Amino acid sequence: MDRRSSRVSRFVAVAFALALFAPLTHAATGLAASPSPSPQPNPDILINARALLGGNVRPGAWTAVAVHVENSGPSIDGEMRIDAGQSTGSRYGLEVHLPTGAKQDLTLYAQTQIFGSKVNVDLAVRDQVIARQQVPIKSHDAYNPIVAVVAEHPEGMLAQINAALVNPNVTTPSVITLGVADLPPRVEAWAAIDRLVWQDVD
């Protein structure tokens, strides 16, 4: 494939990914809003969230966060949002209906724009944040390759993989171990990893 064809292929791939994720994004108008203060603890709402891919992210790439939410109080119609630390005014979220006793699982997607150690998952009603959980992440720059290993016994492979990746001419890749449950449902959110080693796992 020549260089021009390669650039066209990358452009088509990016455009396709943006089209897929368009329903998940809500562009706010005007200037970016000031960060909302942390809400008071709400005993009726339980949020349990974790970043997929083991929390490994790259600024500008899609990141997926698995969220489990429970409501033991009055019925709530709102929006589950992920604050990825952006200053552009963009907001990422999904509408949720949480009747009394509701237990729901969903996946949120966002593009992280800055280096940081966490993102916020918020439950908002009419732009009022009523519950929040901070989710730890590990941000990698674009020049640090990441190799993910999904295996029944990854400890037996890591030494050989690390040895094979040694190259004095390039940045030493980071090798991470993942389980199947760490992989986002949508492949666009796998963007933080460059190679995937898969062995003996259904």
CSV table of C-alpha atoms in Angstrom, one decimal:
chain,number,residue,atom,x,y,z
A,1,MET,CA,0.0,0.0,0.0
A,2,ASP,CA,1.5,3.4,-1.0
A,3,ARG,CA,1.7,6.3,1.4
A,4,ARG,CA,-1.3,8.1,-0.1
A,5,SER,CA,-3.5,5.1,0.2
A,6,SER,CA,-2.4,4.6,3.8
A,7,ARG,CA,-3.4,8.2,4.7
A,8,VAL,CA,-6.7,7.7,3.0
A,9,SER,CA,-7.3,4.5,4.9
A,10,ARG,CA,-6.5,6.2,8.2
A,11,PHE,CA,-8.9,9.1,7.4
A,12,VAL,CA,-11.7,6.7,6.6
A,13,ALA,CA,-11.1,4.7,9.8
A,14,VAL,CA,-11.2,7.9,11.9
A,15,ALA,CA,-14.3,9.2,10.1
A,16,PHE,CA,-16.0,5.8,10.7
A,17,ALA,CA,-15.2,5.8,14.4
A,18,LEU,CA,-16.5,9.4,14.8
A,19,ALA,CA,-19.7,8.5,13.1
A,20,LEU,CA,-20.2,5.5,15.4
A,21,PHE,CA,-19.7,7.5,18.5
A,22,ALA,CA,-21.7,10.6,17.4
A,23,PRO,CA,-24.9,9.5,19.2
A,24,LEU,CA,-22.9,9.4,22.5
A,25,THR,CA,-21.6,13.0,22.4
A,26,HIS,CA,-23.3,16.2,23.3
A,27,ALA,CA,-21.5,19.4,22.2
A,28,ALA,CA,-22.1,22.2,24.7
A,29,THR,CA,-22.4,25.7,23.2
A,30,GLY,CA,-20.4,28.7,24.2
A,31,LEU,CA,-17.5,28.7,26.6
A,32,ALA,CA,-16.6,25.7,28.7
A,33,ALA,CA,-18.5,25.6,32.0
A,34,SER,CA,-16.6,25.9,35.2
A,35,PRO,CA,-15.9,22.5,36.9
A,36,SER,CA,-18.9,21.6,39.1
A,37,PRO,CA,-18.3,21.2,42.8
A,38,SER,CA,-18.3,17.7,44.2
A,39,PRO,CA,-21.9,16.8,45.1
A,40,GLN,CA,-22.8,15.8,48.6
A,41,PRO,CA,-23.0,12.0,49.2
A,42,ASN,CA,-26.3,10.6,48.2
A,43,PRO,CA,-27.3,7.5,50.2
A,44,ASP,CA,-29.9,6.5,47.6
A,45,ILE,CA,-27.4,6.3,44.7
A,46,LEU,CA,-24.6,3.8,44.3
A,47,ILE,CA,-22.1,4.2,41.4
A,48,ASN,CA,-19.4,1.6,40.8
A,49,ALA,CA,-17.3,2.5,37.8
A,50,ARG,CA,-14.0,1.4,36.3
A,51,ALA,CA,-12.0,2.3,33.2
A,52,LEU,CA,-11.6,-0.6,30.8
A,53,LEU,CA,-8.2,-1.6,29.3
A,54,GLY,CA,-7.0,-1.7,32.9
A,55,GLY,CA,-7.4,2.1,33.1
A,56,ASN,CA,-4.7,2.7,30.4
A,57,VAL,CA,-5.6,5.6,28.2
A,58,ARG,CA,-4.1,8.0,25.6
A,59,PRO,CA,-5.1,11.6,25.4
A,60,GLY,CA,-7.3,12.2,22.3
A,61,ALA,CA,-8.2,8.5,22.0
A,62,TRP,CA,-11.5,7.0,22.9
A,63,THR,CA,-11.7,5.6,26.5
A,64,ALA,CA,-14.4,3.3,27.8
A,65,VAL,CA,-15.7,3.2,31.4
A,66,ALA,CA,-18.0,0.4,32.6
A,67,VAL,CA,-20.6,1.7,35.1
A,68,HIS,CA,-22.9,-0.1,37.5
A,69,VAL,CA,-25.5,2.2,39.1
A,70,GLU,CA,-28.2,1.5,41.7
A,71,ASN,CA,-31.0,3.6,42.9
A,72,SER,CA,-32.8,2.8,46.2
A,73,GLY,CA,-34.6,6.2,46.4
A,74,PRO,CA,-37.2,8.0,44.3
A,75,SER,CA,-37.3,7.5,40.5
A,76,ILE,CA,-34.7,9.5,38.6
A,77,ASP,CA,-34.6,10.6,35.0
A,78,GLY,CA,-31.2,12.0,34.2
A,79,GLU,CA,-27.9,11.5,32.4
A,80,MET,CA,-24.9,9.5,33.3
A,81,ARG,CA,-21.9,11.5,32.2
A,82,ILE,CA,-18.1,11.1,32.0
A,83,ASP,CA,-16.0,14.1,32.6
A,84,ALA,CA,-12.7,13.5,30.8
A,85,GLY,CA,-11.0,16.6,31.9
A,86,GLN,CA,-11.6,18.6,28.7
A,87,SER,CA,-11.7,22.3,28.4
A,88,THR,CA,-13.5,22.4,25.1
A,89,GLY,CA,-17.1,22.4,26.3
A,90,SER,CA,-17.8,18.9,25.0
A,91,ARG,CA,-19.8,16.5,27.2
A,92,TYR,CA,-20.2,12.7,26.9
A,93,GLY,CA,-23.1,10.9,28.4
A,94,LEU,CA,-26.1,8.7,28.1
A,95,GLU,CA,-29.7,9.3,29.3
A,96,VAL,CA,-30.8,7.0,32.1
A,97,HIS,CA,-34.1,6.1,33.7
A,98,LEU,CA,-33.7,4.8,37.2
A,99,PRO,CA,-36.9,3.8,38.9
A,100,THR,CA,-36.8,2.9,42.6
A,101,GLY,CA,-34.8,-0.3,43.1
A,102,ALA,CA,-33.1,0.0,39.6
A,103,LYS,CA,-29.8,-1.7,38.9
A,104,GLN,CA,-28.3,-0.9,35.6
A,105,ASP,CA,-25.0,-1.5,33.8
A,106,LEU,CA,-23.8,0.7,30.9
A,107,THR,CA,-20.6,1.7,29.2
A,108,LEU,CA,-19.6,5.3,28.8
A,109,TYR,CA,-17.1,6.6,26.1
A,110,ALA,CA,-15.1,9.8,26.0
A,111,GLN,CA,-11.9,11.2,24.6
A,112,THR,CA,-9.4,12.2,27.3
A,113,GLN,CA,-7.6,15.3,26.3
A,114,ILE,CA,-5.1,15.9,29.1
A,115,PHE,CA,-2.6,13.8,31.1
A,116,GLY,CA,-4.2,13.0,34.4
A,117,SER,CA,-4.8,10.3,37.0
A,118,LYS,CA,-8.6,10.2,37.1
A,119,VAL,CA,-11.9,11.0,35.3
A,120,ASN,CA,-15.3,11.7,37.0
A,121,VAL,CA,-18.4,9.7,36.4
A,122,ASP,CA,-21.5,11.8,37.2
A,123,LEU,CA,-25.2,11.2,37.5
A,124,ALA,CA,-26.9,14.5,36.6
A,125,VAL,CA,-30.5,15.7,36.7
A,126,ARG,CA,-31.1,18.9,34.7
A,127,ASP,CA,-27.4,19.8,34.9
A,128,GLN,CA,-27.3,19.3,38.6
A,129,VAL,CA,-24.8,16.6,39.6
A,130,ILE,CA,-26.4,14.4,42.3
A,131,ALA,CA,-23.8,11.6,42.5
A,132,ARG,CA,-20.2,11.2,41.4
A,133,GLN,CA,-17.4,8.6,41.4
A,134,GLN,CA,-13.8,9.3,40.6
A,135,VAL,CA,-12.3,6.6,38.3
A,136,PRO,CA,-8.5,6.2,38.3
A,137,ILE,CA,-6.7,6.1,34.9
A,138,LYS,CA,-3.1,5.8,33.7
A,139,SER,CA,-2.3,8.1,30.8
A,140,HIS,CA,0.3,7.2,28.2
A,141,ASP,CA,1.8,9.5,25.6
A,142,ALA,CA,1.6,8.7,21.9
A,143,TYR,CA,5.2,7.6,21.7
A,144,ASN,CA,4.9,4.9,24.3
A,145,PRO,CA,3.7,1.6,22.7
A,146,ILE,CA,1.4,-0.6,24.7
A,147,VAL,CA,1.3,-4.4,24.4
A,148,ALA,CA,-1.7,-6.1,26.1
A,149,VAL,CA,-1.6,-9.7,27.0
A,150,VAL,CA,-4.8,-11.7,27.5
A,151,ALA,CA,-3.9,-15.2,28.7
A,152,GLU,CA,-4.9,-17.9,31.2
A,153,HIS,CA,-1.4,-17.7,32.7
A,154,PRO,CA,0.2,-14.5,31.5
A,155,GLU,CA,3.0,-14.7,34.1
A,156,GLY,CA,4.6,-17.5,32.1
A,157,MET,CA,4.8,-15.3,29.0
A,158,LEU,CA,5.8,-11.8,30.2
A,159,ALA,CA,9.6,-12.5,30.4
A,160,GLN,CA,9.7,-13.7,26.8
A,161,ILE,CA,7.5,-10.9,25.5
A,162,ASN,CA,9.6,-8.2,27.2
A,163,ALA,CA,12.8,-9.7,25.8
A,164,ALA,CA,11.3,-9.8,22.3
A,165,LEU,CA,10.4,-6.1,22.5
A,166,VAL,CA,13.9,-4.8,23.4
A,167,ASN,CA,15.0,-2.4,20.6
A,168,PRO,CA,17.6,0.3,21.3
A,169,ASN,CA,16.1,2.4,18.5
A,170,VAL,CA,12.6,2.8,19.8
A,171,THR,CA,10.9,3.5,23.1
A,172,THR,CA,10.5,0.4,25.2
A,173,PRO,CA,6.8,-0.7,25.1
A,174,SER,CA,4.7,-1.0,28.2
A,175,VAL,CA,3.4,-4.6,28.6
A,176,ILE,CA,0.0,-4.9,30.5
A,177,THR,CA,-2.1,-7.9,31.4
A,178,LEU,CA,-5.8,-7.8,30.8
A,179,GLY,CA,-8.8,-10.1,31.2
A,180,VAL,CA,-11.6,-10.4,28.6
A,181,ALA,CA,-13.8,-8.3,30.8
A,182,ASP,CA,-11.3,-5.4,30.5
A,183,LEU,CA,-11.9,-5.1,26.7
A,184,PRO,CA,-14.4,-2.5,25.7
A,185,PRO,CA,-17.5,-3.7,23.7
A,186,ARG,CA,-16.7,-1.3,20.9
A,187,VAL,CA,-13.3,-1.7,19.2
A,188,GLU,CA,-12.8,2.0,18.8
A,189,ALA,CA,-12.1,2.2,22.5
A,190,TRP,CA,-9.2,-0.2,22.1
A,191,ALA,CA,-7.1,2.7,20.7
A,192,ALA,CA,-4.8,2.9,23.6
A,193,ILE,CA,-3.2,-0.5,22.9
A,194,ASP,CA,-0.9,-1.2,19.9
A,195,ARG,CA,-0.6,-5.0,20.1
A,196,LEU,CA,-2.7,-7.7,21.6
A,197,VAL,CA,-1.3,-11.1,22.6
A,198,TRP,CA,-4.1,-13.7,23.1
A,199,GLN,CA,-3.5,-17.2,24.4
A,200,ASP,CA,-5.7,-20.0,25.8
A,201,VAL,CA,-8.7,-17.7,26.6
A,202,ASP,CA,-12.1,-18.1,25.1
